[in-house]
Amino acid sequence: MIADAIETAEAAAVNSIASEIEFGVPSKEIRNYIDTNEIDFAILGTHGKTDFSRYMMGGVSVKIVRTSPVPVMWVREPDSSGG
């Protein structure tokens, strides 16, 4: 999945592409990466779960949006049914 995203970015001639794998609490590791690498805009994939309990408990992307010092955009994978 990460390799596919990198390939897509390279095909679109994105200027700077980096990938890194870290271990730990995902939201904390992503926030640390944003801070450490002077990221100015974050794009996060989301599964788009919409039930109220998931929203209140907060997934990784929700935690990033709440704590990020930079703008964050959520991107949902297209529906596989084509709809």
mmCIF file of C-alpha atoms in Angstrom:
data_model
loop_
_atom_site.group_PDB
_atom_site.id
_atom_site.type_symbol
_atom_site.label_atom_id
_atom_site.label_comp_id
_atom_site.label_asym_id
_atom_site.label_seq_id
_atom_site.Cartn_x
_atom_site.Cartn_y
_atom_site.Cartn_z
ATOM 1 C CA MET A 1 0.000 0.000 0.000
ATOM 2 C CA ILE A 2 2.790 2.469 0.853
ATOM 3 C CA ALA A 3 4.705 1.402 -2.257
ATOM 4 C CA ASP A 4 1.587 2.096 -4.362
ATOM 5 C CA ALA A 5 1.268 5.593 -2.892
ATOM 6 C CA ILE A 6 4.935 6.346 -3.576
ATOM 7 C CA GLU A 7 4.602 5.072 -7.143
ATOM 8 C CA THR A 8 1.535 7.251 -7.710
ATOM 9 C CA ALA A 9 3.317 10.322 -6.322
ATOM 10 C CA GLU A 10 6.376 9.685 -8.483
ATOM 11 C CA ALA A 11 4.193 9.294 -11.586
ATOM 12 C CA ALA A 12 2.564 12.652 -10.753
ATOM 13 C CA ALA A 13 6.015 14.280 -10.556
ATOM 14 C CA VAL A 14 5.724 15.220 -6.880
ATOM 15 C CA ASN A 15 8.916 17.117 -5.967
ATOM 16 C CA SER A 16 9.752 15.476 -2.670
ATOM 17 C CA ILE A 17 8.761 11.958 -1.651
ATOM 18 C CA ALA A 18 9.832 10.318 1.587
ATOM 19 C CA SER A 19 8.662 7.219 3.362
ATOM 20 C CA GLU A 20 9.521 6.094 6.845
ATOM 21 C CA ILE A 21 8.336 3.309 9.110
ATOM 22 C CA GLU A 22 8.201 3.958 12.855
ATOM 23 C CA PHE A 23 6.968 1.870 15.759
ATOM 24 C CA GLY A 24 4.900 3.152 18.652
ATOM 25 C CA VAL A 25 1.580 4.923 19.168
ATOM 26 C CA PRO A 26 0.587 5.910 15.608
ATOM 27 C CA SER A 27 -0.825 9.354 16.412
ATOM 28 C CA LYS A 28 2.234 10.263 18.500
ATOM 29 C CA GLU A 29 4.685 8.980 15.878
ATOM 30 C CA ILE A 30 2.945 10.910 13.086
ATOM 31 C CA ARG A 31 2.857 14.090 15.177
ATOM 32 C CA ASN A 32 6.543 13.648 16.020
ATOM 33 C CA TYR A 33 7.342 13.181 12.314
ATOM 34 C CA ILE A 34 5.453 16.393 11.471
ATOM 35 C CA ASP A 35 7.402 18.320 14.118
ATOM 36 C CA THR A 36 10.819 16.812 13.416
ATOM 37 C CA ASN A 37 10.688 17.105 9.623
ATOM 38 C CA GLU A 38 9.182 20.596 9.362
ATOM 39 C CA ILE A 39 6.110 19.305 7.520
ATOM 40 C CA ASP A 40 3.778 22.131 6.511
ATOM 41 C CA PHE A 41 0.777 20.117 5.279
ATOM 42 C CA ALA A 42 -0.291 16.565 6.151
ATOM 43 C CA ILE A 43 -2.503 14.249 4.118
ATOM 44 C CA LEU A 44 -3.899 11.216 5.903
ATOM 45 C CA GLY A 45 -5.823 8.288 4.517
ATOM 46 C CA THR A 46 -8.973 7.319 6.382
ATOM 47 C CA HIS A 47 -11.341 4.396 6.266
ATOM 48 C CA GLY A 48 -14.193 6.844 6.729
ATOM 49 C CA LYS A 49 -15.892 5.102 9.640
ATOM 50 C CA THR A 50 -18.826 7.265 10.546
ATOM 51 C CA ASP A 51 -20.464 5.759 13.611
ATOM 52 C CA PHE A 52 -20.726 8.190 16.520
ATOM 53 C CA SER A 53 -18.713 6.073 18.979
ATOM 54 C CA ARG A 54 -15.749 5.973 16.586
ATOM 55 C CA TYR A 55 -15.890 9.764 16.269
ATOM 56 C CA MET A 56 -16.053 10.288 20.024
ATOM 57 C CA MET A 57 -13.296 7.774 20.809
ATOM 58 C CA GLY A 58 -11.148 9.123 18.004
ATOM 59 C CA GLY A 59 -9.106 7.234 15.477
ATOM 60 C CA VAL A 60 -5.531 8.055 14.561
ATOM 61 C CA SER A 61 -6.519 10.666 11.979
ATOM 62 C CA VAL A 62 -8.902 12.397 14.417
ATOM 63 C CA LYS A 63 -6.123 12.610 17.019
ATOM 64 C CA ILE A 64 -3.759 14.092 14.429
ATOM 65 C CA VAL A 65 -6.307 16.718 13.388
ATOM 66 C CA ARG A 66 -6.862 17.674 17.033
ATOM 67 C CA THR A 67 -3.164 18.089 17.813
ATOM 68 C CA SER A 68 -1.492 18.979 14.522
ATOM 69 C CA PRO A 69 0.357 22.282 14.257
ATOM 70 C CA VAL A 70 -0.224 22.187 10.461
ATOM 71 C CA PRO A 71 -3.300 21.802 8.229
ATOM 72 C CA VAL A 72 -4.439 18.196 7.741
ATOM 73 C CA MET A 73 -6.484 16.808 4.860
ATOM 74 C CA TRP A 74 -8.296 13.478 5.073
ATOM 75 C CA VAL A 75 -8.507 11.343 1.957
ATOM 76 C CA ARG A 76 -10.835 8.358 1.763
ATOM 77 C CA GLU A 77 -10.080 5.443 -0.557
ATOM 78 C CA PRO A 78 -12.571 5.343 -3.437
ATOM 79 C CA ASP A 79 -15.497 2.964 -3.064
ATOM 80 C CA SER A 80 -14.517 -0.341 -4.689
ATOM 81 C CA SER A 81 -18.052 -0.750 -6.067
ATOM 82 C CA GLY A 82 -17.468 2.219 -8.363
ATOM 83 C CA GLY A 83 -20.211 4.265 -6.698
#
